[in-house]
XYZ file of C-alpha atoms in Angstrom:
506
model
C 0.000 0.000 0.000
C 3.319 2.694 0.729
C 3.691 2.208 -2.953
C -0.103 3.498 -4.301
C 0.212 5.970 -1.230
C 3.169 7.325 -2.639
C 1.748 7.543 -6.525
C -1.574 9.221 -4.382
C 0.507 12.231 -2.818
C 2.074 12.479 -6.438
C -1.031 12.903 -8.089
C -2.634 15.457 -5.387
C 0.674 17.453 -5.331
C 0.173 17.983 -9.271
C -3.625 18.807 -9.054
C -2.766 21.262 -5.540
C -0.400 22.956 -8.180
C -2.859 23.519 -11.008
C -5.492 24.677 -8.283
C -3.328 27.114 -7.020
C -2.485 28.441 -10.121
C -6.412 28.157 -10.819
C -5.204 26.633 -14.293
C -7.342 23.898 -15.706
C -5.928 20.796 -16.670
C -6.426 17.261 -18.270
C -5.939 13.897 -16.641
C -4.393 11.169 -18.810
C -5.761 7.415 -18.008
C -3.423 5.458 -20.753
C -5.807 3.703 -22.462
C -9.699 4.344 -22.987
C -12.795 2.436 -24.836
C -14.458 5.983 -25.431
C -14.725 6.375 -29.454
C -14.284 10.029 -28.989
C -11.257 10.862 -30.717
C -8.646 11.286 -27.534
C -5.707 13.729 -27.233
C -2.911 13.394 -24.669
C -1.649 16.767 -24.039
C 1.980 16.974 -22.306
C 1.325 20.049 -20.693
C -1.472 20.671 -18.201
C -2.274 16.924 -17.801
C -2.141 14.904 -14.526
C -0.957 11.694 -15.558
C -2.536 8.411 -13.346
C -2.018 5.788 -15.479
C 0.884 3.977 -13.195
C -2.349 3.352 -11.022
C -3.068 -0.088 -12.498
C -2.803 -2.511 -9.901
C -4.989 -5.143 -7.473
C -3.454 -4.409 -3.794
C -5.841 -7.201 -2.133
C -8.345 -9.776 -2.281
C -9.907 -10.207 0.910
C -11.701 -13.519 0.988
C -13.366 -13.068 4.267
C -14.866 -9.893 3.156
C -15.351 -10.905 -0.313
C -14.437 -7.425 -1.325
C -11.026 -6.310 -3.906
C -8.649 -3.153 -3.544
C -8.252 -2.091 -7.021
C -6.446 0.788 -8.674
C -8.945 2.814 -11.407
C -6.898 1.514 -14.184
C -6.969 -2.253 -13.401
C -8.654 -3.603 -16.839
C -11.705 -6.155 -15.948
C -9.675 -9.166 -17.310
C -6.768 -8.592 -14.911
C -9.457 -7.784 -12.480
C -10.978 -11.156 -13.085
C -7.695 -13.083 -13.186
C -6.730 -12.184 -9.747
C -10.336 -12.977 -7.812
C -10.737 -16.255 -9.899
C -7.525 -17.076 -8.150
C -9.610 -17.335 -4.409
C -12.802 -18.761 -6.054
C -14.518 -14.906 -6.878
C -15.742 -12.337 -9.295
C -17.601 -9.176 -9.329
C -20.915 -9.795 -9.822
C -20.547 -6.898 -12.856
C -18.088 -7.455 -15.047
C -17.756 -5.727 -18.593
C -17.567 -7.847 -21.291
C -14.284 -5.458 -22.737
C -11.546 -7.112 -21.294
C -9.657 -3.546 -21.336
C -12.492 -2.061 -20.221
C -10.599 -0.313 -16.229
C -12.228 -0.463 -13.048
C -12.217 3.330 -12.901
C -13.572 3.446 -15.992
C -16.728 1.433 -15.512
C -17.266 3.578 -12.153
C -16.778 7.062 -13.776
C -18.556 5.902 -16.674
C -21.222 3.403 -17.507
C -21.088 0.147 -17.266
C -24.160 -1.641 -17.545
C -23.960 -5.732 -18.822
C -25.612 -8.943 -18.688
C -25.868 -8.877 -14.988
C -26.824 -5.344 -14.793
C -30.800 -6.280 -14.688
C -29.908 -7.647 -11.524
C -26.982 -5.581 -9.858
C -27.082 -2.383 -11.591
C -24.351 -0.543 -13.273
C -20.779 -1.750 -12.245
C -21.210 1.448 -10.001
C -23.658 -0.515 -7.985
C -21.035 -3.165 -6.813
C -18.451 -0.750 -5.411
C -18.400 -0.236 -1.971
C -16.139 2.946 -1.658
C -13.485 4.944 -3.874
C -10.763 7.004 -2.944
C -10.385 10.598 -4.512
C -8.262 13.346 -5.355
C -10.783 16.439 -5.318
C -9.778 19.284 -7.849
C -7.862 21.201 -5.354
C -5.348 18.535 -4.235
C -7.377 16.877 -1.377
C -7.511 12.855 -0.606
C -10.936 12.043 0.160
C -12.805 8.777 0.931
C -16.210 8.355 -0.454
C -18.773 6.104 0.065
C -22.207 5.235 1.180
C -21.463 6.821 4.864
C -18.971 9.121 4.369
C -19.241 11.841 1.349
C -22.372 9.784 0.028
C -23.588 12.546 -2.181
C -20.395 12.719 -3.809
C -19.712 8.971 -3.917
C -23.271 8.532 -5.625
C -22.572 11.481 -8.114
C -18.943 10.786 -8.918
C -20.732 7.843 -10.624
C -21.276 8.146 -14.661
C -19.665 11.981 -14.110
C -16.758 10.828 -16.288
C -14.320 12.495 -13.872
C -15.389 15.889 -13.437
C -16.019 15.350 -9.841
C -12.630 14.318 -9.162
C -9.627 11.639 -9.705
C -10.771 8.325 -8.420
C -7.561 6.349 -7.170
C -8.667 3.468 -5.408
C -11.953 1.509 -5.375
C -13.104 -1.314 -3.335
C -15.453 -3.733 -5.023
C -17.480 -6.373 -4.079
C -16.849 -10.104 -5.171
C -19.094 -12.791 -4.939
C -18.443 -16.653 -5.139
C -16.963 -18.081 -8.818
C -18.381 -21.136 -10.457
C -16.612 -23.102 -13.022
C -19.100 -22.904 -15.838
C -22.056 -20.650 -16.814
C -24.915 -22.364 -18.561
C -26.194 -20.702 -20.800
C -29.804 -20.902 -22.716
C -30.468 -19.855 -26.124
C -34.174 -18.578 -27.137
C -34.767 -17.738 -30.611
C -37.222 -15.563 -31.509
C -39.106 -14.277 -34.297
C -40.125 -11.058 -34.269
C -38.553 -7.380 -32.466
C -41.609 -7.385 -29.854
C -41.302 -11.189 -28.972
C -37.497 -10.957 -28.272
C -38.485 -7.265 -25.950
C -41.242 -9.451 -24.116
C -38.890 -12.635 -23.934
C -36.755 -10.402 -22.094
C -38.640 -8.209 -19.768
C -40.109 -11.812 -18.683
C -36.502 -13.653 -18.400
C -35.245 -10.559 -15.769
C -37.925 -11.064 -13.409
C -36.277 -14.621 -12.817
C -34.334 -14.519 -9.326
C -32.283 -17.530 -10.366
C -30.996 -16.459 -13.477
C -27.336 -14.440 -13.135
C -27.425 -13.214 -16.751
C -29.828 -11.836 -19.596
C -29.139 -10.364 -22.977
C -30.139 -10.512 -26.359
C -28.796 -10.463 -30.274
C -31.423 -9.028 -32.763
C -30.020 -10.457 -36.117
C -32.975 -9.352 -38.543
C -36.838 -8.232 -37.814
C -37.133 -12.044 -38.120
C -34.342 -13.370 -36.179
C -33.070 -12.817 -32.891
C -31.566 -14.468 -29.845
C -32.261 -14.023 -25.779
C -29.674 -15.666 -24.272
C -29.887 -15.910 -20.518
C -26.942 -17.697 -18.124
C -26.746 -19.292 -14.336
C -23.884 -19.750 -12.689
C -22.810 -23.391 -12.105
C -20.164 -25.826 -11.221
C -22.320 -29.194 -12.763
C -22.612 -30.424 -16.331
C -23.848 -33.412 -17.766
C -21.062 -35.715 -19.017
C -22.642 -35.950 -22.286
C -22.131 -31.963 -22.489
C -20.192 -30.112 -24.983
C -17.920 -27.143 -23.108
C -17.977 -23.963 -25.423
C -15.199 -21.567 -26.023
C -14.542 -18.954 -27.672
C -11.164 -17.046 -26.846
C -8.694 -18.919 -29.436
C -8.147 -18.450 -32.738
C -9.606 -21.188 -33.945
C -13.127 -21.141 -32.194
C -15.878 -19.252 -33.363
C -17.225 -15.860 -32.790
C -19.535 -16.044 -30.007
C -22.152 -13.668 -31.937
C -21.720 -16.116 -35.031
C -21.747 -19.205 -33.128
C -24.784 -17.988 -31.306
C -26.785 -16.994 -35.124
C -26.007 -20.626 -36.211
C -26.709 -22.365 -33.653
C -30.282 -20.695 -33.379
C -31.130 -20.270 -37.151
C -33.132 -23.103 -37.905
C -34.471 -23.404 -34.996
C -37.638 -22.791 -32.790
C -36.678 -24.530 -29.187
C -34.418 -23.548 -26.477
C -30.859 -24.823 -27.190
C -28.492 -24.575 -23.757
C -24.798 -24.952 -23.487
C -21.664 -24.595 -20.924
C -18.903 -21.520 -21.082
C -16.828 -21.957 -18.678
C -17.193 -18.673 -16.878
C -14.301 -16.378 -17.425
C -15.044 -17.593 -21.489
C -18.462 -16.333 -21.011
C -17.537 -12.931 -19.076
C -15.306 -12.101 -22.054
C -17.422 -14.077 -24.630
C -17.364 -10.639 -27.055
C -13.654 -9.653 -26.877
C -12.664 -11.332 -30.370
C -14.550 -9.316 -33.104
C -15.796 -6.494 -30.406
C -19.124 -7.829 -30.490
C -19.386 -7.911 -34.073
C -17.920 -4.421 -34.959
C -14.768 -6.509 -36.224
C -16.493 -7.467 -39.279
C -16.376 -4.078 -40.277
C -13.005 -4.232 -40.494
C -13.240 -6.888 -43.129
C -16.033 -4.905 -45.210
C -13.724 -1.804 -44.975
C -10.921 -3.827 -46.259
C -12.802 -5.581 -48.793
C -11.217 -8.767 -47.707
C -13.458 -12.301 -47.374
C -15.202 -12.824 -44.276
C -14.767 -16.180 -43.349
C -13.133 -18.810 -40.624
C -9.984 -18.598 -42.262
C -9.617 -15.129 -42.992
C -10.773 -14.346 -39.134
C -8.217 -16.804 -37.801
C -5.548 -15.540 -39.931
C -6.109 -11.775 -38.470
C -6.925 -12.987 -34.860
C -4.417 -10.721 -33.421
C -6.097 -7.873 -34.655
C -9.519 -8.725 -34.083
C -9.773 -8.133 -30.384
C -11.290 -5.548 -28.383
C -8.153 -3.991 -27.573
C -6.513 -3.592 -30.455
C -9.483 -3.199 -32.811
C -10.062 0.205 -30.167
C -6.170 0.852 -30.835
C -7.102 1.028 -34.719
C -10.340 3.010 -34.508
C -8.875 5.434 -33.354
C -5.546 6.170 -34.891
C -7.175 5.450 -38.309
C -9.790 8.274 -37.183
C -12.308 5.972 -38.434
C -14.460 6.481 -35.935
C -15.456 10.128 -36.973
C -17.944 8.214 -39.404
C -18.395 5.013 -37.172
C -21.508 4.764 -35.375
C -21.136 3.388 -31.800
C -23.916 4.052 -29.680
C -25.404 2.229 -26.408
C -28.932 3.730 -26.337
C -30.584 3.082 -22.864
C -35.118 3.130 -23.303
C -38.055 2.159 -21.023
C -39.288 -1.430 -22.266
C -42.456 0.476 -23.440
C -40.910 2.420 -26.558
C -38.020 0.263 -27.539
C -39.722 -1.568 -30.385
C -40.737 1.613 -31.843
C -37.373 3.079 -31.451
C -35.468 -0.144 -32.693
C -37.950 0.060 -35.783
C -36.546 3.411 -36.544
C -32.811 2.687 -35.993
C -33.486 -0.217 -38.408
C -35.191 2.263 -41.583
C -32.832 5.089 -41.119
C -29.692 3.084 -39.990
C -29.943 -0.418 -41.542
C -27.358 -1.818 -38.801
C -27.128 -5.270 -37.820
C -27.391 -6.804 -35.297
C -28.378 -5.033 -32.229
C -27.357 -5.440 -29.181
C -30.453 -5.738 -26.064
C -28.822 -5.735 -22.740
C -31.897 -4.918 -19.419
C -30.662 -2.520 -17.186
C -31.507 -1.865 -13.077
C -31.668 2.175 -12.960
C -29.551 3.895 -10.369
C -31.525 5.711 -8.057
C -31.921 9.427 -9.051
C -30.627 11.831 -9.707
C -28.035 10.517 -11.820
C -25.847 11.169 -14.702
C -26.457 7.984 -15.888
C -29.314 7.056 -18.539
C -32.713 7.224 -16.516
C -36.108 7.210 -16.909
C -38.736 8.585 -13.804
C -41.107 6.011 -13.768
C -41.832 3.275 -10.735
C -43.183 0.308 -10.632
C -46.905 -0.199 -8.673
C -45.202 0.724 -5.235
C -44.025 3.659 -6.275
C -40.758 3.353 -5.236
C -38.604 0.688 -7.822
C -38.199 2.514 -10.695
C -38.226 0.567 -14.137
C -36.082 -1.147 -15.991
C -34.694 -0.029 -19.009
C -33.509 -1.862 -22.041
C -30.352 -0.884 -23.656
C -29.973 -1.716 -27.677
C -26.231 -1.107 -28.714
C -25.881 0.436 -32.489
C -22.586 0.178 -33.893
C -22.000 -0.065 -37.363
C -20.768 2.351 -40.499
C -22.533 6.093 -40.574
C -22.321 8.229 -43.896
C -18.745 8.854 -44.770
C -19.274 12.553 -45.276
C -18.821 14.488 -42.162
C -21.731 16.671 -42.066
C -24.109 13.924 -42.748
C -22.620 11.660 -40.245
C -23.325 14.354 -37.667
C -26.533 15.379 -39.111
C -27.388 11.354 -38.805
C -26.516 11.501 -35.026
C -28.333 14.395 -34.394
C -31.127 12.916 -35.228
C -30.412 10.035 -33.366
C -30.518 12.243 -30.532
C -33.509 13.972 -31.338
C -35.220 10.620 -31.706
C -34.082 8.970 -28.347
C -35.270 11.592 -26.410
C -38.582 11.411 -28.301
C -38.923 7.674 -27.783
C -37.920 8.807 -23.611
C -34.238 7.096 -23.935
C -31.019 8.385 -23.296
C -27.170 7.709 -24.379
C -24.297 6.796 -22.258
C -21.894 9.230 -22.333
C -19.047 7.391 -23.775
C -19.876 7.772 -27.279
C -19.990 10.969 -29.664
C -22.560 13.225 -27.797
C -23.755 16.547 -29.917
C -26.413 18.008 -27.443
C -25.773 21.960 -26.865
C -25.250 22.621 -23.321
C -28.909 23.561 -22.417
C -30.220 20.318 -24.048
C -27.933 18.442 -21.975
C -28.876 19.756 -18.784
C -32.682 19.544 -19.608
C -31.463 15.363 -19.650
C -29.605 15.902 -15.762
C -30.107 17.482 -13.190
C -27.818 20.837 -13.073
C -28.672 22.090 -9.725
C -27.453 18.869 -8.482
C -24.376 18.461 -9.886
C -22.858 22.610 -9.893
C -23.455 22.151 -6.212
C -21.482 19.075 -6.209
C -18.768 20.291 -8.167
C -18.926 23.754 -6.057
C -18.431 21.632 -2.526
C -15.895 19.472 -3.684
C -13.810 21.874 -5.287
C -14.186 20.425 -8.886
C -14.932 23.903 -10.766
C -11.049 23.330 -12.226
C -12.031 20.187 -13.843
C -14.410 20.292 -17.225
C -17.630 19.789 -16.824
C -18.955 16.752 -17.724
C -20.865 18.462 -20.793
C -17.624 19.358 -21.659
C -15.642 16.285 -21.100
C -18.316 14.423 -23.831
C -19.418 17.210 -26.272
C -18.717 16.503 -29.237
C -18.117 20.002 -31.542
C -18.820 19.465 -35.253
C -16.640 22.200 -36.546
C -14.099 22.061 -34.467
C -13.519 18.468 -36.024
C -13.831 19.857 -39.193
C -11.121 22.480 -39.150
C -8.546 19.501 -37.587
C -9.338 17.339 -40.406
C -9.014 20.148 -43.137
C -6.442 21.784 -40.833
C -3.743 19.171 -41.116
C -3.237 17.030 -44.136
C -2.215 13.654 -41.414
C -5.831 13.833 -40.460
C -7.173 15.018 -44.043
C -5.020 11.650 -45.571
C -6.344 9.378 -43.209
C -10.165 10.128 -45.051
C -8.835 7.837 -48.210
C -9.295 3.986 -48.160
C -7.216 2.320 -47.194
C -4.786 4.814 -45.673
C -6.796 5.492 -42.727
C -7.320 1.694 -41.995
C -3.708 0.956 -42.996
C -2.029 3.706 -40.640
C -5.030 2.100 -37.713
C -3.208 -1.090 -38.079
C 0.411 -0.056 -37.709
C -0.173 1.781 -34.373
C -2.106 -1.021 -33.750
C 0.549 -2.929 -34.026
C 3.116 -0.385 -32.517
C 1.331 -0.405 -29.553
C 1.581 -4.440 -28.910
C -1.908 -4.736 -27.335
C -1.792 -8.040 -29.240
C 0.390 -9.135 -26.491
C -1.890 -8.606 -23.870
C -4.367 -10.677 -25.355
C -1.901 -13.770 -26.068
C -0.861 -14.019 -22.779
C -4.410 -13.572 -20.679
C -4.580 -16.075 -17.980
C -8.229 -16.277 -18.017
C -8.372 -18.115 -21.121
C -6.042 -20.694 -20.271
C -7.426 -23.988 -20.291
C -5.913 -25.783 -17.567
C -7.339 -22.795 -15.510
C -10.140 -22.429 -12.687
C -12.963 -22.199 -15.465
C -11.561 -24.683 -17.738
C -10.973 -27.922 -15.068
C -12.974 -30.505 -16.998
């Protein structure tokens, strides 16, 4: 502990300096899975990234000690080693800690814990004018329950402790196809109000064809059963396997992952936004071909790629939060002005309000449990000319709030400042950021606003950026940082996916 103490008093000697000096300044994470496009600025920035490590496991407690920038599959790797996992884990494997407390992280076991918010017990912080705070449900509540989803404008989380719960070797998994948008909704607002069921999501392939996949823990199979995997080269792509395993077919089909396999079951191909690569490429999409590129088909690297090649100033990448009520009319219009597939439905617990994270004000009959909502993930190609990529996802924006739904704030975000805060509440968070001395940090509107001409003078302003617009430079130039960076590494050498490890015994 000396050691993170140390990098602590580092950190709140830099941001005592910049408060002083009532100079703004940047702080620099080393990695991020925001598709923003990201600048590290030498000057002005209060660098944290050497905070990436697990200090303990306590068993007894079931709880971790985790820096912010501790990525979910190291996370994962060191609880599995005393029989435990957070009961939220994002399915990213470079996904941080910190990250998926500033931000949002809301997955298959969010419709029963909540955002991975909901499973930390307390953080440590820097506040904006140099001062170590603890925060948590007793002490600094308000600020612990804001500092949630504010991206970091409330302060520089250092330290969080998070709740485990007890590992099994295998998740079983259940595969229900369905056949239409508003049976695969239903199918899932039904599944979630199952108390023995650790995991829900769904795949929407077509209008015609989709998948509601739900999982519970366990530690027995039958002998006669198959164990599915999916983190080497040579085994499938879960969201492929999934499609033909379900195509032909109008019964329940169930299988065994073991359970780190499952956790991370969308790391190779990044969901499915790794097929774009292929299409982009114009190369052949097929078991070979995928194998052959494995190394560069993972979530880390494919983020590595997206965003040196600046690609994703016309990629669409969008986790769209709705009450159950209006998703299939939403979903509908994502699929006649968009025409992506698939789409991703993941249910969501709400935090309790007010929050910066996507909400919607309506209870249940006691008038206290607010809904759930239903998140559908859109990520595919927008219109390669600038302005009508942003005019697309201004719409987008315009629709969502007419359909009641809101964005997470990782994504590109367009919303002038007043049409954010009619989404939050202000009052709420200026008199957080006044009490904790924050008013040095950006805001949070300003932390995910997006400006559309600003982007457009640095891509006509400098011919690097104004290059990268012609195939394949862009995707060529992604590739070699890609590469540069050796993210590829990370991925060979996981521990999770080994198979003589905890979730791979039989």
């Amino acid at each position: 502990m000396q050691n993170h103490r140390n990098a602590v008093q580092k950190i709140a000697a830099s941001v005592q300096h910049y408060f002083k000096r009532r100079e703004p300044f940047r702080i620099y994470h080393g990695s991020t899975n925001s598709t923003r496009q990201t600048t590290h600025w030498r000057e002005s920035t209060v660098d944290i990234s050497p905070l990436s490590r697990v200090l303990k496991v306590d068993t007894n407690a079931r709880t971790a000690l985790v820096e912010p920038n501790v990525p979910m599959d190291r996370l994962v790797e060191s609880t599995l080693k005393h029989g435990l996992i957070p009961p939220v884990v994002m399915e990213f494997p470079g996904i941080t800690a910190g990250g998926g407390f500033a931000g949002t992280g809301g997955e298959s076991s969010s419709f029963k814990y909540g955002y991975f918010n909901e499973i930390v017990d307390s953080v440590e912080m820097v506040l904006g004018n140099g001062d170590i705070i603890t925060a948590s449900d007793k002490e600094n509540s308000d600020l612990f329950h804001g500092a949630s989803g504010a991206v970091g404008s409330l302060g520089i989380t250092t330290l969080l402790e998070i709740q485990l719960m007890q590992a099994k070797q295998y998740v079983k998994v259940t595969y229900y196809p369905t056949r239409s948008i508003p049976e695969a909704i239903a199918k899932i607002r039904a599944e979630i109000e199952n108390p023995e069921l650790d995991y829900v999501d769904g795949i929407l392939y077509s209008k015609e064809h989709g998948v509601v996949v739900t999982g519970c823990l366990t530690d027995d199979i039958p002998d006669s059963a198959q164990v599915q995997r999916f983190s080497d080269a040579d085994d499938p792509w879960y969201y492929l396997h999934v499609k033909e395993k379900t195509l032909g077919s109008l019964q329940p089909i169930a299988e065994y992952i073991p359970l780190s396999e499952y956790l991370f079951r969308y790391d190779r191909g990044g969901f499915w936004v790794g097929a774009s690569a292929f299409e982009y490429f114009k190369l052949p999409f097929n078991h070979f071909t995928r194998r052959f590129l494995d190394d560069f088909l993972h979530t880390r690297m494919l983020y590595r790629a997206l965003h040196a090649s600046e690609q994703s100033r016309n990629y669409i990448v969008q986790d769209l939060a709705l009450p159950f009520s209006t998703a299939e009319k939403f979903i509908d219009y994502t699929v006649d002005s968009f025409g992506i597939w698939p789409l991703w439905l993941c249910p969501l617990r709400q935090s309790r309000l007010p929050t910066l994270h996507p909400h919607f004000p309506e209870t249940e009959a006691d008038g206290q449990t607010l809904k759930p909502m239903l998140n559908v993930g859109l990520w595919g190609f927008g219109p390669a000319q600038h302005d009508k990529f942003v005019a697309k996802n201004l719409e987008l924006e315009r629709k969502l709030r007419e359909f009641r739904g809101m964005k997470w704030l990782y994504a590109h975000t367009y919303y002038e400042e007043d049409e954010f805060w009619d989404l939050f509440d202000r009052r709420w968070y200026d008199g957080l950021r006044r009490k904790y001395k924050a008013e040095s940090l950006p805001s949070v509107w300003h932390k995910v606003k997006v400006d559309p001409n600003a982007q457009k003078q640095a891509i006509d302003g400098s011919w690097g950026s104004w290059a990268l617009q012609f195939w394949p430079l862009g995707g060529l130039w992604g590739i070699r940082k890609a590469i540069e960076s050796g993210e590829y590494l990370t991925a060979r050498n996981s521990t999770w996916k080994r198979r003589d490890g905890f979730s791979s015994s039989r």
